[in-house]
PDB file of C-alpha atoms and ligand atoms in Angstrom:
ATOM      1  CA  UNK A 879      32.465 -10.577 -10.989  1.00 35.00           C
ATOM      2  CA  UNK A 880      30.898 -11.302 -14.354  1.00 38.00           C
ATOM      3  CA  UNK A 881      27.987  -9.384 -15.763  1.00 40.00           C
ATOM      4  CA  UNK A 882      25.361 -11.944 -14.706  1.00 38.00           C
ATOM      5  CA  UNK A 883      26.539 -11.927 -11.115  1.00 37.00           C
ATOM      6  CA  UNK A 884      26.680  -8.159 -11.085  1.00 37.00           C
ATOM      7  CA  UNK A 885      23.112  -8.023 -12.368  1.00 36.00           C
ATOM      8  CA  UNK A 886      21.933 -10.435  -9.683  1.00 38.00           C
ATOM      9  CA  UNK A 887      23.720  -8.490  -6.992  1.00 38.00           C
ATOM     10  CA  UNK A 888      22.100  -5.261  -8.153  1.00 37.00           C
ATOM     11  CA  UNK A 889      18.659  -6.878  -8.142  1.00 38.00           C
ATOM     12  CA  UNK A 890      19.219  -8.293  -4.680  1.00 38.00           C
ATOM     13  CA  UNK A 891      20.418  -4.960  -3.446  1.00 37.00           C
ATOM     14  CA  UNK A 892      17.462  -2.987  -4.740  1.00 41.00           C
ATOM     15  CA  UNK A 893      14.310  -5.040  -5.043  1.00 43.00           C
ATOM     16  CA  UNK A 894      13.424  -6.455  -1.628  1.00 45.00           C
ATOM     17  CA  UNK A 895      14.097  -3.222   0.240  1.00 51.00           C
ATOM     18  CA  UNK A 896      11.043  -1.320  -0.944  1.00 76.00           C
ATOM     19  CA  UNK A 897       7.565  -1.811   0.464  1.00 83.00           C
ATOM     20  CA  UNK A 898       5.932  -0.212  -2.504  1.00 81.00           C
ATOM     21  CA  UNK A 899       5.826  -0.936  -6.150  1.00 74.00           C
ATOM     22  CA  UNK A 900       8.772   0.490  -8.022  1.00 65.00           C
ATOM     23  CA  UNK A 901      10.350  -0.176 -11.416  1.00 57.00           C
ATOM     24  CA  UNK A 902      12.735  -3.181 -11.199  1.00 50.00           C
ATOM     25  CA  UNK A 903      15.639  -1.286 -12.754  1.00 48.00           C
ATOM     26  CA  UNK A 904      16.452   1.527 -10.357  1.00 45.00           C
ATOM     27  CA  UNK A 905      19.223   3.994 -11.147  1.00 49.00           C
ATOM     28  CA  UNK A 906      21.819   4.052  -8.404  1.00 47.00           C
ATOM     29  CA  UNK A 907      22.294   7.798  -8.610  1.00 50.00           C
ATOM     30  CA  UNK A 908      20.032  10.785  -8.169  1.00 48.00           C
ATOM     31  CA  UNK A 909      20.372  14.169  -9.870  1.00 49.00           C
ATOM     32  CA  UNK A 910      19.573  15.811  -6.527  1.00 47.00           C
ATOM     33  CA  UNK A 911      22.731  15.811  -4.430  1.00 51.00           C
ATOM     34  CA  UNK A 912      21.046  16.582  -1.099  1.00 69.00           C
ATOM     35  CA  UNK A 913      17.318  15.988  -1.165  1.00 82.00           C
ATOM     36  CA  UNK A 914      14.737  16.601   1.543  1.00 91.00           C
ATOM     37  CA  UNK A 915      14.722  14.341   4.605  1.00 95.00           C
ATOM     38  CA  UNK A 916      12.306  11.537   3.803  1.00 97.00           C
ATOM     39  CA  UNK A 917      10.426   9.320   6.229  1.00 97.00           C
ATOM     40  CA  UNK A 918       8.587   6.048   5.689  1.00 97.00           C
ATOM     41  CA  UNK A 919       6.135   6.045   8.606  1.00 98.00           C
ATOM     42  CA  UNK A 920       5.067   2.996  10.571  1.00 98.00           C
ATOM     43  CA  UNK A 921       1.446   2.302  11.434  1.00 98.00           C
ATOM     44  CA  UNK A 922       0.089  -0.115  14.037  1.00 98.00           C
ATOM     45  CA  UNK A 923      -3.466  -0.875  15.063  1.00 98.00           C
ATOM     46  CA  UNK A 924      -4.787  -1.555  18.556  1.00 98.00           C
ATOM     47  CA  UNK A 925      -3.962  -5.141  19.525  1.00 98.00           C
ATOM     48  CA  UNK A 926      -6.596  -7.680  20.521  1.00 97.00           C
ATOM     49  CA  UNK A 927      -4.277  -8.971  23.296  1.00 97.00           C
ATOM     50  CA  UNK A 928      -6.024 -12.317  23.017  1.00 95.00           C
ATOM     51  CA  UNK A 929      -3.863 -15.398  22.528  1.00 91.00           C
ATOM     52  CA  UNK A 930      -4.561 -17.165  19.248  1.00 91.00           C
ATOM     53  CA  UNK A 931      -6.621 -14.205  18.047  1.00 94.00           C
ATOM     54  CA  UNK A 932      -4.196 -11.771  16.448  1.00 98.00           C
ATOM     55  CA  UNK A 933      -5.809  -8.623  15.058  1.00 98.00           C
ATOM     56  CA  UNK A 934      -4.255  -7.656  11.723  1.00 98.00           C
ATOM     57  CA  UNK A 935      -5.043  -4.999   9.124  1.00 98.00           C
ATOM     58  CA  UNK A 936      -4.384  -6.213   5.586  1.00 98.00           C
ATOM     59  CA  UNK A 937      -3.841  -3.286   3.225  1.00 98.00           C
ATOM     60  CA  UNK A 938      -3.227  -3.295  -0.506  1.00 98.00           C
ATOM     61  CA  UNK A 939      -2.020  -0.694  -2.940  1.00 98.00           C
ATOM     62  CA  UNK A 940      -3.563  -0.606  -6.406  1.00 98.00           C
ATOM     63  CA  UNK A 941      -0.964   1.613  -8.032  1.00 98.00           C
ATOM     64  CA  UNK A 942      -1.623   1.119 -11.748  1.00 96.00           C
ATOM     65  CA  UNK A 943      -1.988  -1.888 -14.018  1.00 96.00           C
ATOM     66  CA  UNK A 944      -4.621  -4.581 -13.495  1.00 98.00           C
ATOM     67  CA  UNK A 945      -6.512  -6.351 -10.701  1.00 98.00           C
ATOM     68  CA  UNK A 946      -5.022  -9.533  -9.196  1.00 98.00           C
ATOM     69  CA  UNK A 947      -7.934 -11.989  -9.235  1.00 98.00           C
ATOM     70  CA  UNK A 948      -5.984 -14.508  -7.120  1.00 98.00           C
ATOM     71  CA  UNK A 949      -6.093 -12.055  -4.223  1.00 98.00           C
ATOM     72  CA  UNK A 950      -9.486 -10.495  -4.907  1.00 98.00           C
ATOM     73  CA  UNK A 951     -11.290 -13.848  -5.149  1.00 98.00           C
ATOM     74  CA  UNK A 952      -9.607 -15.066  -1.945  1.00 98.00           C
ATOM     75  CA  UNK A 953     -10.739 -11.968  -0.055  1.00 98.00           C
ATOM     76  CA  UNK A 954     -14.313 -12.410  -1.284  1.00 98.00           C
ATOM     77  CA  UNK A 955     -14.544 -16.205  -0.932  1.00 98.00           C
ATOM     78  CA  UNK A 956     -12.905 -16.282   2.509  1.00 98.00           C
ATOM     79  CA  UNK A 957     -14.764 -13.121   3.567  1.00 98.00           C
ATOM     80  CA  UNK A 958     -11.584 -11.334   4.650  1.00 98.00           C
ATOM     81  CA  UNK A 959     -11.956  -7.563   5.194  1.00 98.00           C
ATOM     82  CA  UNK A 960      -9.188  -5.390   3.721  1.00 98.00           C
ATOM     83  CA  UNK A 961      -8.304  -1.774   3.033  1.00 98.00           C
ATOM     84  CA  UNK A 962      -7.471  -0.999  -0.602  1.00 98.00           C
ATOM     85  CA  UNK A 963      -5.547   2.123  -1.625  1.00 98.00           C
ATOM     86  CA  UNK A 964      -6.488   3.057  -5.196  1.00 98.00           C
ATOM     87  CA  UNK A 965      -5.125   5.626  -7.657  1.00 98.00           C
ATOM     88  CA  UNK A 966      -7.153   7.492 -10.260  1.00 98.00           C
ATOM     89  CA  UNK A 967      -5.058   5.685 -12.878  1.00 98.00           C
ATOM     90  CA  UNK A 968      -5.981   2.251 -11.526  1.00 98.00           C
ATOM     91  CA  UNK A 969      -9.685   3.099 -11.137  1.00 98.00           C
ATOM     92  CA  UNK A 970      -9.905   4.099 -14.784  1.00 98.00           C
ATOM     93  CA  UNK A 971      -8.532   0.766 -16.004  1.00 98.00           C
ATOM     94  CA  UNK A 972     -10.332  -1.590 -13.633  1.00 98.00           C
ATOM     95  CA  UNK A 973     -14.085  -0.895 -13.502  1.00 97.00           C
ATOM     96  CA  UNK A 974     -14.935  -4.583 -12.979  1.00 98.00           C
ATOM     97  CA  UNK A 975     -12.765  -4.882  -9.893  1.00 98.00           C
ATOM     98  CA  UNK A 976     -14.135  -1.579  -8.590  1.00 98.00           C
ATOM     99  CA  UNK A 977     -17.645  -3.021  -8.986  1.00 98.00           C
ATOM    100  CA  UNK A 978     -16.634  -6.034  -6.871  1.00 98.00           C
ATOM    101  CA  UNK A 979     -15.245  -3.751  -4.156  1.00 98.00           C
ATOM    102  CA  UNK A 980     -18.473  -1.741  -4.122  1.00 98.00           C
ATOM    103  CA  UNK A 981     -20.558  -4.921  -4.085  1.00 98.00           C
ATOM    104  CA  UNK A 982     -19.019  -5.891  -0.707  1.00 98.00           C
ATOM    105  CA  UNK A 983     -18.943  -2.753   1.452  1.00 97.00           C
ATOM    106  CA  UNK A 984     -18.770  -5.006   4.519  1.00 97.00           C
ATOM    107  CA  UNK A 985     -15.395  -6.330   3.293  1.00 98.00           C
ATOM    108  CA  UNK A 986     -13.681  -3.482   1.481  1.00 98.00           C
ATOM    109  CA  UNK A 987     -12.649  -0.056   2.674  1.00 98.00           C
ATOM    110  CA  UNK A 988     -11.326   2.002  -0.235  1.00 98.00           C
ATOM    111  CA  UNK A 989      -8.812   4.735   0.416  1.00 98.00           C
ATOM    112  CA  UNK A 990      -6.706   7.249  -1.508  1.00 98.00           C
ATOM    113  CA  UNK A 991      -3.393   6.282  -3.198  1.00 98.00           C
ATOM    114  CA  UNK A 992      -3.243   9.477  -5.272  1.00 98.00           C
ATOM    115  CA  UNK A 993      -4.066  10.645  -8.757  1.00 98.00           C
ATOM    116  CA  UNK A 994      -0.997   9.832 -10.848  1.00 97.00           C
ATOM    117  CA  UNK A 995       0.987   7.680  -8.412  1.00 97.00           C
ATOM    118  CA  UNK A 996       3.741  10.207  -7.765  1.00 97.00           C
ATOM    119  CA  UNK A 997       5.460  10.460  -4.352  1.00 98.00           C
ATOM    120  CA  UNK A 998       3.761  12.994  -2.045  1.00 98.00           C
ATOM    121  CA  UNK A 999       6.905  15.003  -1.368  1.00 98.00           C
ATOM    122  CA  UNK A1000       6.776  18.785  -1.768  1.00 98.00           C
ATOM    123  CA  UNK A1001      10.349  19.192  -3.018  1.00 97.00           C
ATOM    124  CA  UNK A1002      11.883  17.793  -6.203  1.00 97.00           C
ATOM    125  CA  UNK A1003      13.564  14.433  -5.594  1.00 96.00           C
ATOM    126  CA  UNK A1004      13.694  10.988  -7.158  1.00 95.00           C
ATOM    127  CA  UNK A1005      12.408   8.092  -5.061  1.00 94.00           C
ATOM    128  CA  UNK A1006      13.378   4.712  -6.552  1.00 91.00           C
ATOM    129  CA  UNK A1007      13.752   6.669  -9.791  1.00 91.00           C
ATOM    130  CA  UNK A1008      10.225   8.151  -9.610  1.00 93.00           C
ATOM    131  CA  UNK A1009      10.077  11.981  -9.649  1.00 96.00           C
ATOM    132  CA  UNK A1010       8.252  13.384  -6.612  1.00 97.00           C
ATOM    133  CA  UNK A1011       5.300  15.788  -6.807  1.00 98.00           C
ATOM    134  CA  UNK A1012       7.904  18.488  -6.135  1.00 97.00           C
ATOM    135  CA  UNK A1013       5.779  21.337  -4.702  1.00 98.00           C
ATOM    136  CA  UNK A1014       2.943  21.840  -2.191  1.00 98.00           C
ATOM    137  CA  UNK A1015       0.546  22.558  -5.076  1.00 98.00           C
ATOM    138  CA  UNK A1016       1.481  19.301  -6.787  1.00 98.00           C
ATOM    139  CA  UNK A1017       1.082  17.358  -3.525  1.00 98.00           C
ATOM    140  CA  UNK A1018      -2.382  18.878  -3.139  1.00 98.00           C
ATOM    141  CA  UNK A1019      -3.271  17.906  -6.718  1.00 98.00           C
ATOM    142  CA  UNK A1020      -2.047  14.330  -6.182  1.00 98.00           C
ATOM    143  CA  UNK A1021      -4.220  13.971  -3.067  1.00 98.00           C
ATOM    144  CA  UNK A1022      -7.302  15.839  -4.310  1.00 98.00           C
ATOM    145  CA  UNK A1023      -7.138  14.244  -7.764  1.00 98.00           C
ATOM    146  CA  UNK A1024      -7.117  10.780  -6.209  1.00 98.00           C
ATOM    147  CA  UNK A1025     -10.105  11.605  -4.003  1.00 98.00           C
ATOM    148  CA  UNK A1026     -12.065  13.164  -6.867  1.00 98.00           C
ATOM    149  CA  UNK A1027     -11.602  10.073  -9.034  1.00 98.00           C
ATOM    150  CA  UNK A1028     -12.814   7.871  -6.185  1.00 98.00           C
ATOM    151  CA  UNK A1029     -15.975   9.893  -5.649  1.00 98.00           C
ATOM    152  CA  UNK A1030     -16.600   9.968  -9.425  1.00 98.00           C
ATOM    153  CA  UNK A1031     -16.411   6.138  -9.368  1.00 97.00           C
ATOM    154  CA  UNK A1032     -19.118   5.945  -6.698  1.00 97.00           C
ATOM    155  CA  UNK A1033     -16.689   5.306  -3.830  1.00 98.00           C
ATOM    156  CA  UNK A1034     -17.273   7.067  -0.490  1.00 97.00           C
ATOM    157  CA  UNK A1035     -14.939  10.014   0.185  1.00 98.00           C
ATOM    158  CA  UNK A1036     -11.604   8.700   1.542  1.00 98.00           C
ATOM    159  CA  UNK A1037     -10.187   9.437   5.013  1.00 98.00           C
ATOM    160  CA  UNK A1038      -6.775   7.816   4.638  1.00 98.00           C
ATOM    161  CA  UNK A1039      -3.986   8.642   2.199  1.00 98.00           C
ATOM    162  CA  UNK A1040      -0.966   6.568   1.265  1.00 98.00           C
ATOM    163  CA  UNK A1041       1.377   8.144  -1.271  1.00 98.00           C
ATOM    164  CA  UNK A1042       3.319   6.369  -3.994  1.00 97.00           C
ATOM    165  CA  UNK A1043       6.492   4.776  -2.507  1.00 96.00           C
ATOM    166  CA  UNK A1044       5.047   5.353   1.039  1.00 96.00           C
ATOM    167  CA  UNK A1045       7.761   7.989   1.567  1.00 97.00           C
ATOM    168  CA  UNK A1046       7.109  11.626   2.477  1.00 98.00           C
ATOM    169  CA  UNK A1047       8.850  14.694   3.773  1.00 97.00           C
ATOM    170  CA  UNK A1048       7.553  16.078   7.071  1.00 97.00           C
ATOM    171  CA  UNK A1049       6.100  19.245   5.552  1.00 97.00           C
ATOM    172  CA  UNK A1050       4.042  17.207   3.067  1.00 98.00           C
ATOM    173  CA  UNK A1051       2.798  15.045   5.941  1.00 98.00           C
ATOM    174  CA  UNK A1052       1.655  18.230   7.701  1.00 98.00           C
ATOM    175  CA  UNK A1053      -0.029  19.486   4.565  1.00 98.00           C
ATOM    176  CA  UNK A1054      -1.902  16.234   3.907  1.00 98.00           C
ATOM    177  CA  UNK A1055      -2.954  15.997   7.570  1.00 98.00           C
ATOM    178  CA  UNK A1056      -4.266  19.588   7.317  1.00 98.00           C
ATOM    179  CA  UNK A1057      -6.405  18.422   4.385  1.00 98.00           C
ATOM    180  CA  UNK A1058      -8.163  16.092   6.812  1.00 97.00           C
ATOM    181  CA  UNK A1059      -6.373  12.811   6.106  1.00 98.00           C
ATOM    182  CA  UNK A1060      -4.655  10.264   8.263  1.00 98.00           C
ATOM    183  CA  UNK A1061      -1.558   8.935   6.532  1.00 98.00           C
ATOM    184  CA  UNK A1062      -1.259   5.179   6.217  1.00 98.00           C
ATOM    185  CA  UNK A1063       2.132   3.766   7.038  1.00 98.00           C
ATOM    186  CA  UNK A1064       2.534   0.045   7.637  1.00 98.00           C
ATOM    187  CA  UNK A1065       4.424  -2.340   9.917  1.00 98.00           C
ATOM    188  CA  UNK A1066       4.925  -5.430   7.716  1.00 98.00           C
ATOM    189  CA  UNK A1067       6.272  -5.198   4.176  1.00 98.00           C
ATOM    190  CA  UNK A1068       4.396  -8.174   2.737  1.00 98.00           C
ATOM    191  CA  UNK A1069       5.506  -8.451  -0.875  1.00 98.00           C
ATOM    192  CA  UNK A1070       8.518  -6.158  -1.347  1.00 96.00           C
ATOM    193  CA  UNK A1071       6.741  -3.943  -3.847  1.00 96.00           C
ATOM    194  CA  UNK A1072       5.235  -7.100  -5.470  1.00 97.00           C
ATOM    195  CA  UNK A1073       8.746  -8.186  -6.502  1.00 97.00           C
ATOM    196  CA  UNK A1074       9.281 -11.030  -4.021  1.00 98.00           C
ATOM    197  CA  UNK A1075       8.700 -14.714  -4.748  1.00 98.00           C
ATOM    198  CA  UNK A1076       5.539 -16.537  -3.696  1.00 98.00           C
ATOM    199  CA  UNK A1077       7.070 -18.508  -0.805  1.00 98.00           C
ATOM    200  CA  UNK A1078       8.845 -15.585   0.870  1.00 98.00           C
ATOM    201  CA  UNK A1079       5.762 -13.380   0.458  1.00 98.00           C
ATOM    202  CA  UNK A1080       3.571 -16.047   2.057  1.00 98.00           C
ATOM    203  CA  UNK A1081       6.020 -16.387   4.950  1.00 98.00           C
ATOM    204  CA  UNK A1082       6.297 -12.644   5.566  1.00 98.00           C
ATOM    205  CA  UNK A1083       2.528 -12.067   5.662  1.00 98.00           C
ATOM    206  CA  UNK A1084       1.737 -15.266   7.586  1.00 98.00           C
ATOM    207  CA  UNK A1085       4.226 -14.114  10.237  1.00 98.00           C
ATOM    208  CA  UNK A1086       2.289 -10.884  10.947  1.00 98.00           C
ATOM    209  CA  UNK A1087       1.572 -10.347  14.648  1.00 98.00           C
ATOM    210  CA  UNK A1088      -1.213  -8.855  16.746  1.00 98.00           C
ATOM    211  CA  UNK A1089      -1.494  -5.144  15.851  1.00 98.00           C
ATOM    212  CA  UNK A1090       0.352  -5.305  12.538  1.00 98.00           C
ATOM    213  CA  UNK A1091      -0.572  -3.414   9.373  1.00 98.00           C
ATOM    214  CA  UNK A1092       0.516  -5.369   6.290  1.00 98.00           C
ATOM    215  CA  UNK A1093       1.210  -3.657   2.960  1.00 98.00           C
ATOM    216  CA  UNK A1094       1.041  -5.618  -0.306  1.00 98.00           C
ATOM    217  CA  UNK A1095      -0.104  -5.072  -3.878  1.00 98.00           C
ATOM    218  CA  UNK A1096      -3.296  -6.150  -5.634  1.00 98.00           C
ATOM    219  CA  UNK A1097      -2.418  -4.833  -9.087  1.00 98.00           C
ATOM    220  CA  UNK A1098       0.192  -7.287 -10.415  1.00 98.00           C
ATOM    221  CA  UNK A1099      -1.605 -10.474 -11.544  1.00 98.00           C
ATOM    222  CA  UNK A1100       1.464 -11.764 -13.419  1.00 98.00           C
ATOM    223  CA  UNK A1101       3.834 -11.525 -10.435  1.00 98.00           C
ATOM    224  CA  UNK A1102       4.561 -14.551  -8.235  1.00 98.00           C
ATOM    225  CA  UNK A1103       4.116 -12.468  -5.084  1.00 98.00           C
ATOM    226  CA  UNK A1104       0.318 -12.416  -5.497  1.00 98.00           C
ATOM    227  CA  UNK A1105       0.147 -16.193  -5.190  1.00 98.00           C
ATOM    228  CA  UNK A1106       1.971 -15.929  -1.870  1.00 98.00           C
ATOM    229  CA  UNK A1107      -0.383 -13.168  -0.693  1.00 98.00           C
ATOM    230  CA  UNK A1108      -3.444 -15.304  -1.435  1.00 98.00           C
ATOM    231  CA  UNK A1109      -1.967 -18.316   0.389  1.00 98.00           C
ATOM    232  CA  UNK A1110      -0.991 -16.204   3.402  1.00 98.00           C
ATOM    233  CA  UNK A1111      -4.531 -14.880   3.751  1.00 98.00           C
ATOM    234  CA  UNK A1112      -5.790 -18.452   4.044  1.00 98.00           C
ATOM    235  CA  UNK A1113      -2.960 -19.312   6.482  1.00 98.00           C
ATOM    236  CA  UNK A1114      -3.824 -16.360   8.723  1.00 98.00           C
ATOM    237  CA  UNK A1115      -7.532 -17.147   8.677  1.00 98.00           C
ATOM    238  CA  UNK A1116      -6.786 -20.754   9.722  1.00 97.00           C
ATOM    239  CA  UNK A1117      -4.795 -19.362  12.690  1.00 96.00           C
ATOM    240  CA  UNK A1118      -7.850 -17.497  13.988  1.00 97.00           C
ATOM    241  CA  UNK A1119      -6.799 -14.027  12.847  1.00 98.00           C
ATOM    242  CA  UNK A1120      -9.215 -11.150  13.317  1.00 98.00           C
ATOM    243  CA  UNK A1121      -8.969  -9.151  10.084  1.00 98.00           C
ATOM    244  CA  UNK A1122      -9.852  -5.477  10.422  1.00 98.00           C
ATOM    245  CA  UNK A1123      -9.918  -2.474   8.152  1.00 98.00           C
ATOM    246  CA  UNK A1124      -8.284   0.813   9.105  1.00 98.00           C
ATOM    247  CA  UNK A1125     -11.680   2.419   9.704  1.00 97.00           C
ATOM    248  CA  UNK A1126     -12.605  -0.279  12.237  1.00 96.00           C
ATOM    249  CA  UNK A1127      -9.895   0.214  14.887  1.00 96.00           C
ATOM    250  CA  UNK A1128      -7.735   2.670  16.800  1.00 97.00           C
ATOM    251  CA  UNK A1129      -4.233   3.162  15.414  1.00 96.00           C
ATOM    252  CA  UNK A1130      -0.830   4.639  16.130  1.00 96.00           C
ATOM    253  CA  UNK A1131       1.302   6.135  13.388  1.00 97.00           C
ATOM    254  CA  UNK A1132       4.729   7.699  13.801  1.00 95.00           C
ATOM    255  CA  UNK A1133       6.054  10.890  12.118  1.00 94.00           C
ATOM    256  CA  UNK A1134       2.824  12.690  13.146  1.00 95.00           C
ATOM    257  CA  UNK A1135       0.846  10.756  10.528  1.00 97.00           C
ATOM    258  CA  UNK A1136      -2.219   9.990  12.647  1.00 95.00           C
ATOM    259  CA  UNK A1137      -2.095  12.001  15.880  1.00 84.00           C
TER     260      UNK A1137
HETATM  261 ZN1  LIG B1105       1.627   2.382  -5.248  1.00 85.97          ZN
END
């Protein structure tokens, strides 16, 4: 196998697996030989149970970076409600997009994606090469720091938390739940951490079913995936989809994330 093929194989092996945004070059090894048991919880919403009227929750992570106007303008122009998970880092860099979110409180529910975008795991471990918070105190700071930045930006206090990489250990889940949050898993990985192509992203999201919670990213305007997200939103609307935000419906999360 030549170097080019090896590189492609590595990319294929690593990029589409993750639901959340991770660096494209992921080290294959970890310095921690046996880390904590990690879970990546699922979340579903109550189904409509009406044929041709699927109820779907579209959720986005705004990890860091910029705002994807292709997606934001589609949500506004098509009047599609969505739940957006923001970090303190992203809020600081994107005041114009934040103003748009706040301008349409009927469309956008804003929730907590953390302060620094570090995995909410209370033991030291690398997730896709990203060091975890590593202690209960650091998990608390990640959650509280994200919420404080939201309130300082004029956003209502959040009720949902989704950590960087969407992976947790069970003790961190218990800690975050004790802080009053529900933890937002997902059921459809829409854009593979924003690394998928436009066509496959469109197909994945357009294929969402009644009761699904879709995760994608709204912070990568230069990635092809965002084009597919925007097209899928239009596809779903044309199919009669009922778009709901997490605050609008009953839900079921596994790993004790919502019960
Ligand atoms: Zn993220």
